[in-house]
Coordinates of C-alpha atoms in Angstrom, one line a residue:
M1023 CA -14.2 -51.2 -151.5
T1024 CA -17.1 -53.6 -150.5
T1025 CA -17.2 -57.2 -151.3
T1026 CA -20.3 -58.5 -153.7
A1027 CA -20.3 -62.8 -152.6
T1028 CA -23.6 -63.5 -151.2
P1029 CA -24.2 -64.7 -147.9
T1030 CA -23.1 -68.2 -146.9
V1031 CA -24.4 -69.6 -144.2
F1032 CA -22.4 -72.2 -141.6
V1033 CA -23.6 -74.7 -139.4
A1034 CA -21.8 -75.0 -136.0
G1035 CA -21.3 -79.4 -134.8
P1036 CA -20.9 -80.0 -131.1
S1037 CA -17.5 -79.1 -131.1
G1038 CA -17.4 -76.1 -132.6
R1039 CA -16.8 -77.5 -135.9
L1040 CA -18.9 -75.4 -139.1
T1041 CA -20.6 -77.5 -142.1
E1042 CA -21.4 -74.9 -145.0
E1043 CA -25.2 -75.4 -144.8
R1044 CA -26.2 -76.0 -148.8
T1045 CA -30.0 -76.1 -148.0
P1046 CA -31.5 -73.5 -146.1
V1047 CA -33.9 -74.8 -143.3
A1048 CA -36.8 -72.7 -141.3
T1049 CA -35.2 -70.7 -138.1
R1050 CA -36.6 -68.4 -135.7
L1051 CA -33.2 -65.8 -134.3
L1052 CA -32.3 -66.5 -130.5
A1053 CA -29.0 -64.3 -130.4
A1054 CA -27.4 -63.0 -132.9
D1055 CA -24.2 -60.3 -132.9
S1056 CA -22.1 -58.1 -135.4
W1057 CA -19.3 -56.6 -136.2
L1058 CA -17.5 -55.0 -139.2
V1059 CA -14.2 -56.4 -140.7
Q1060 CA -12.2 -54.4 -143.1
D1061 CA -8.8 -56.6 -145.1
G1062 CA -8.7 -59.2 -142.3
V1063 CA -8.9 -56.2 -138.8
A1064 CA -11.7 -55.5 -136.7
R1065 CA -13.3 -53.2 -133.4
A1066 CA -13.8 -54.6 -130.3
V1067 CA -14.2 -58.5 -131.6
E1068 CA -14.2 -59.8 -127.8
G1069 CA -16.4 -57.4 -126.1
H1070 CA -19.0 -58.3 -129.6
R1071 CA -17.6 -62.6 -127.3
R1072 CA -19.1 -61.8 -124.6
R1073 CA -22.6 -60.3 -125.2
F1074 CA -23.7 -62.6 -127.9
A1075 CA -22.5 -65.2 -125.1
A1076 CA -24.3 -63.9 -123.4
A1077 CA -26.9 -63.7 -124.7
C1078 CA -26.7 -67.8 -125.6
A1079 CA -26.7 -68.6 -122.0
E1080 CA -30.1 -66.8 -121.2
A1081 CA -31.7 -67.7 -124.3
G1082 CA -30.8 -71.6 -123.1
G1083 CA -28.3 -72.4 -125.0
P1084 CA -25.6 -74.9 -125.7
P1085 CA -23.2 -74.5 -122.3
A1086 CA -20.2 -72.0 -123.4
E1087 CA -17.4 -73.7 -124.1
Q1088 CA -19.1 -74.8 -127.3
V1089 CA -20.4 -71.3 -127.9
D1090 CA -16.6 -69.8 -126.8
A1091 CA -15.3 -73.3 -129.8
F1092 CA -17.8 -71.5 -132.0
W1093 CA -17.0 -68.3 -132.1
D1094 CA -13.7 -69.0 -132.3
A1095 CA -14.0 -72.3 -135.3
A1096 CA -15.8 -68.2 -137.2
L1097 CA -13.5 -66.1 -137.1
S1098 CA -11.2 -68.3 -139.1
R1099 CA -13.2 -68.3 -141.4
L1100 CA -13.2 -64.9 -142.5
P1101 CA -11.7 -63.9 -145.0
A1102 CA -8.8 -61.8 -144.9
T1103 CA -9.1 -59.4 -147.1
G1104 CA -12.2 -57.1 -148.6
E1105 CA -14.9 -56.4 -146.2
W1106 CA -16.8 -58.2 -144.5
F1107 CA -20.5 -57.3 -141.8
P1108 CA -20.4 -61.5 -140.3
R1109 CA -23.4 -62.3 -138.4
A1110 CA -23.1 -65.4 -135.3
E1111 CA -26.0 -66.8 -134.6
L1112 CA -28.5 -69.1 -132.2
V1113 CA -30.9 -70.2 -133.8
A1114 CA -34.1 -72.6 -132.6
D1115 CA -35.6 -75.2 -135.6
G1116 CA -38.2 -78.5 -135.7
S1117 CA -35.2 -80.4 -133.3
G1118 CA -34.4 -77.4 -131.3
A1119 CA -31.2 -74.8 -130.6
R1120 CA -27.8 -74.3 -132.8
L1121 CA -25.2 -72.6 -133.3
Q1122 CA -24.8 -70.9 -136.9
F1123 CA -22.8 -68.4 -138.6
R1124 CA -23.2 -65.9 -141.2
L1125 CA -20.2 -64.2 -143.8
R1126 CA -21.8 -61.4 -144.9
P1127 CA -20.5 -58.2 -146.9
A1128 CA -21.3 -55.0 -145.2
P1129 CA -23.0 -53.3 -146.2
A1130 CA -22.7 -49.4 -147.7
R1131 CA -22.1 -47.2 -144.7
T1132 CA -22.4 -43.5 -143.9
T1133 CA -20.9 -40.7 -142.0
S1134 CA -23.8 -39.1 -140.5
V1135 CA -27.6 -40.3 -139.8
Q1136 CA -31.6 -38.2 -140.0
V1137 CA -33.0 -40.2 -137.6
W1138 CA -37.5 -40.4 -137.2
I1139 CA -38.9 -39.5 -134.4
S1140 CA -42.6 -41.5 -135.0
G1141 CA -44.4 -41.1 -132.0
R1142 CA -44.8 -44.4 -131.6
S1143 CA -43.3 -46.4 -127.9
D1144 CA -40.9 -49.3 -128.0
Q1145 CA -43.0 -52.7 -128.9
R1146 CA -39.8 -55.0 -128.6
T1147 CA -39.4 -57.6 -126.4
L1148 CA -36.7 -58.0 -125.5
P1149 CA -34.6 -55.0 -126.0
R1150 CA -31.5 -55.8 -124.2
R1151 CA -31.0 -59.2 -126.2
K1152 CA -30.1 -59.0 -129.9
G1153 CA -31.6 -61.2 -132.6
P1154 CA -35.6 -61.6 -131.2
D1155 CA -36.0 -58.3 -131.8
L1156 CA -34.6 -58.4 -135.6
D1157 CA -37.1 -58.2 -138.4
H1158 CA -40.1 -56.1 -136.2
L1159 CA -37.0 -53.6 -135.8
G1160 CA -35.9 -53.9 -140.1
E1161 CA -39.2 -53.2 -140.1
L1162 CA -38.8 -49.2 -138.6
R1163 CA -36.1 -48.6 -139.8
A1164 CA -37.8 -49.3 -143.4
A1165 CA -40.7 -47.0 -142.5
A1166 CA -38.2 -44.2 -141.0
I1167 CA -36.7 -44.3 -144.5
A1168 CA -39.4 -44.5 -146.1
A1169 CA -40.7 -41.0 -144.1
G1170 CA -37.3 -39.2 -145.3
A1171 CA -34.8 -40.6 -142.9
N1172 CA -31.9 -43.0 -142.2
E1173 CA -32.9 -44.5 -138.4
A1174 CA -35.4 -44.7 -135.8
L1175 CA -36.0 -43.2 -132.5
L1176 CA -37.6 -45.8 -130.2
T1177 CA -39.0 -44.1 -126.7
T1178 CA -41.1 -45.2 -123.8
P1179 CA -44.5 -44.7 -123.9
S1180 CA -44.3 -42.1 -121.2
G1181 CA -41.5 -40.2 -123.9
L1182 CA -38.2 -40.9 -122.8
V1183 CA -36.1 -41.9 -125.7
L1184 CA -34.0 -45.1 -125.9
E1185 CA -31.8 -45.9 -128.6
G1186 CA -32.3 -46.9 -132.4
A1187 CA -33.6 -49.4 -134.6
T1188 CA -30.2 -50.3 -134.9
A1189 CA -27.9 -47.6 -132.8
N1190 CA -27.4 -46.5 -129.3
L1191 CA -28.4 -43.3 -128.6
L1192 CA -24.9 -40.6 -126.6
W1193 CA -25.5 -36.8 -126.5
W1194 CA -22.7 -34.1 -125.6
D1195 CA -24.4 -31.3 -122.4
G1196 CA -21.4 -28.5 -122.4
D1197 CA -18.4 -30.8 -122.1
A1198 CA -19.9 -34.1 -120.2
L1199 CA -20.9 -36.8 -123.2
C1200 CA -24.5 -39.0 -121.7
A1201 CA -25.5 -42.0 -122.7
V1202 CA -29.4 -43.3 -122.2
D1203 CA -30.0 -44.7 -118.0
P1204 CA -29.2 -48.1 -118.5
T1205 CA -32.4 -49.4 -116.8
L1206 CA -33.9 -48.2 -119.3
R1207 CA -35.8 -50.9 -122.2
V1208 CA -32.1 -50.0 -124.8
L1209 CA -29.2 -52.6 -125.4
P1210 CA -25.7 -53.0 -123.7
G1211 CA -24.2 -51.2 -126.4
V1212 CA -20.4 -52.6 -128.1
T1213 CA -19.7 -49.4 -129.4
S1214 CA -21.4 -46.7 -127.8
A1215 CA -19.6 -49.1 -124.2
W1216 CA -16.3 -48.4 -126.3
V1217 CA -16.7 -44.4 -126.8
L1218 CA -18.4 -43.9 -123.1
K1219 CA -14.7 -45.8 -121.9
L1220 CA -12.7 -43.5 -124.3
A1221 CA -14.5 -40.6 -122.4
T1222 CA -13.9 -42.0 -118.9
D1223 CA -10.1 -42.8 -119.2
R1224 CA -9.7 -38.7 -120.9
G1225 CA -11.6 -37.7 -117.8
I1226 CA -14.5 -36.5 -120.1
P1227 CA -17.9 -36.4 -117.7
V1228 CA -20.2 -39.0 -118.1
R1229 CA -23.9 -38.9 -117.7
L1230 CA -26.5 -41.7 -117.9
R1231 CA -29.8 -39.8 -118.4
R1232 CA -33.3 -40.4 -118.9
A1233 CA -34.5 -37.1 -121.3
V1234 CA -37.0 -36.9 -123.5
P1235 CA -36.9 -35.6 -126.9
A1236 CA -37.0 -32.4 -126.9
D1237 CA -34.1 -32.6 -124.4
L1238 CA -31.9 -33.9 -127.7
A1239 CA -32.9 -30.0 -128.8
G1240 CA -29.1 -28.0 -129.9
R1241 CA -26.8 -30.6 -128.8
E1242 CA -24.1 -33.1 -130.8
A1243 CA -25.9 -36.4 -130.6
W1244 CA -24.6 -39.3 -131.6
F1245 CA -26.0 -43.0 -132.8
T1246 CA -23.6 -45.8 -132.4
N1247 CA -23.3 -49.2 -134.0
A1248 CA -20.1 -51.8 -134.7
L1249 CA -21.0 -51.2 -138.8
H1250 CA -21.1 -47.3 -139.1
G1251 CA -18.7 -46.5 -136.2
I1252 CA -19.7 -42.9 -135.1
R1253 CA -22.6 -40.9 -137.0
P1254 CA -23.8 -37.4 -135.4
V1255 CA -27.6 -36.2 -136.1
T1256 CA -28.1 -33.8 -138.8
A1257 CA -32.1 -34.5 -138.3
W1258 CA -35.2 -33.9 -136.8
V1259 CA -37.2 -36.3 -139.0
G1260 CA -40.3 -36.0 -137.8
S1261 CA -40.6 -33.5 -135.5
A1262 CA -39.3 -29.4 -134.9
I1263 CA -36.3 -30.2 -132.9
R1264 CA -32.6 -29.3 -133.9
P1265 CA -30.2 -31.3 -133.9
G1266 CA -26.5 -29.5 -133.0
A1267 CA -23.8 -28.6 -134.8
P1268 CA -21.2 -32.1 -135.0
R1269 CA -18.1 -30.8 -134.3
L1270 CA -16.5 -34.0 -132.3
A1271 CA -17.9 -36.1 -133.9
A1272 CA -15.0 -36.3 -137.1
A1273 CA -12.1 -37.0 -134.2
W1274 CA -14.5 -39.6 -132.6
Q1275 CA -14.6 -41.7 -135.9
A1276 CA -11.0 -41.2 -136.1
E1277 CA -10.6 -42.7 -132.7
W1278 CA -12.7 -45.5 -133.2
L1279 CA -11.4 -46.5 -137.0
A1280 CA -7.8 -46.1 -135.2
A1281 CA -8.9 -49.4 -132.8
A1282 CA -9.0 -51.5 -135.0
T1283 CA -7.1 -54.7 -134.4
P1284 CA -5.7 -57.4 -136.1
L1285 CA -8.1 -60.4 -136.1
V1286 CA -5.0 -62.7 -136.5
G1287 CA -2.1 -61.5 -133.9
A1288 CA -1.0 -59.7 -131.5
A1289 CA 0.4 -56.6 -134.0
P1290 CA -2.1 -53.1 -133.5
L1291 CA -3.0 -51.5 -136.7
A1292 CA -1.2 -48.5 -137.3
A1293 CA -3.2 -44.8 -136.5
V1294 CA -5.8 -43.8 -138.8
P1295 CA -4.9 -40.0 -139.0
P1296 CA -7.9 -37.2 -137.5
P1297 CA -9.8 -36.2 -140.9
S1298 CA -8.8 -32.8 -142.0
G1299 CA -10.3 -30.1 -140.1
A1300 CA -11.0 -32.7 -137.2
T1301 CA -10.7 -31.6 -134.1
P1302 CA -9.3 -32.8 -131.5
L1303 CA -10.8 -34.5 -128.6
S1304 CA -12.6 -33.4 -126.0
G1305 CA -10.6 -33.6 -122.5
A1306 CA -8.2 -35.9 -124.6
T1307 CA -5.8 -36.0 -121.6
P1308 CA -5.7 -38.5 -119.4
P1309 CA -5.9 -37.3 -115.6
S1310 CA -3.6 -38.6 -113.2
G1311 CA -5.9 -41.0 -110.6
A1312 CA -8.5 -42.8 -110.8
A1313 CA -11.3 -42.3 -113.6
P1314 CA -13.9 -40.2 -113.1
Q1315 CA -17.2 -42.4 -112.8
P1316 CA -20.8 -41.9 -115.0
H1317 CA -23.3 -39.7 -112.8
L1318 CA -27.2 -41.7 -113.1
D1319 CA -28.8 -38.4 -113.7
H1320 CA -32.2 -39.6 -113.8
R1321 CA -35.7 -37.8 -115.1
S1322 CA -39.1 -38.4 -114.2
A1323 CA -41.3 -39.7 -116.7

């Protein structure tokens, strides 16, 4: 069930204590991080904490200990029931930078994604830091919806694929799971990192690549983020490219759902069984010895 409450904004003081902001003031977003909370459990929250702390440091935010105290205070504000998509923020106003926490009900989620290939090159100013470009990405996603999709594919000026407006891109090439070369203009995704680590732990080859949209033809491709988890691409809107059948997505999504743990306490959430008819994970038996390292496969631009 989706929570229907309206968002609430809390502002952090120097000690990290949060106070509800009754009269919002104009601010500029310097860094942000969001994650899905369902009845008091969430996934990869520590990964979101680390990414937000790094973004705050890069943006010249408060000392690390103040960011940590803020994060703990934010988690304590999360309700024990309902579905939420909270956002930690570093913002700038007339008096300088400050930390604030936005408690938001979780938006509706989907199990697949239709992706618009617009032909526009990436216009983000700070692609590796979540926050400063969110307004621009929201406009791009709105254009994708107008085009009959629900996501937009970002590309380099030379046409290399990067990621979506709100999600990272992964795809399968035979038995190998592929991700975009991280030296390109891509956001370090927490959910995609979780997927790639699981693949490596299971002995599945991981390839880091530079690809053009045509390279995705006939491939099972996924868009991953903290709200939806793993969604297979079922259409490349605005192109003649046909996606591959989503043979593996349901089983991997079930693994992601089962990875939720309580925000308070150490006991993990009971495993969620795979959906009926889901294909077991490819390479599900961990190999002996060290896990293989990803192989970087560069394609010329």
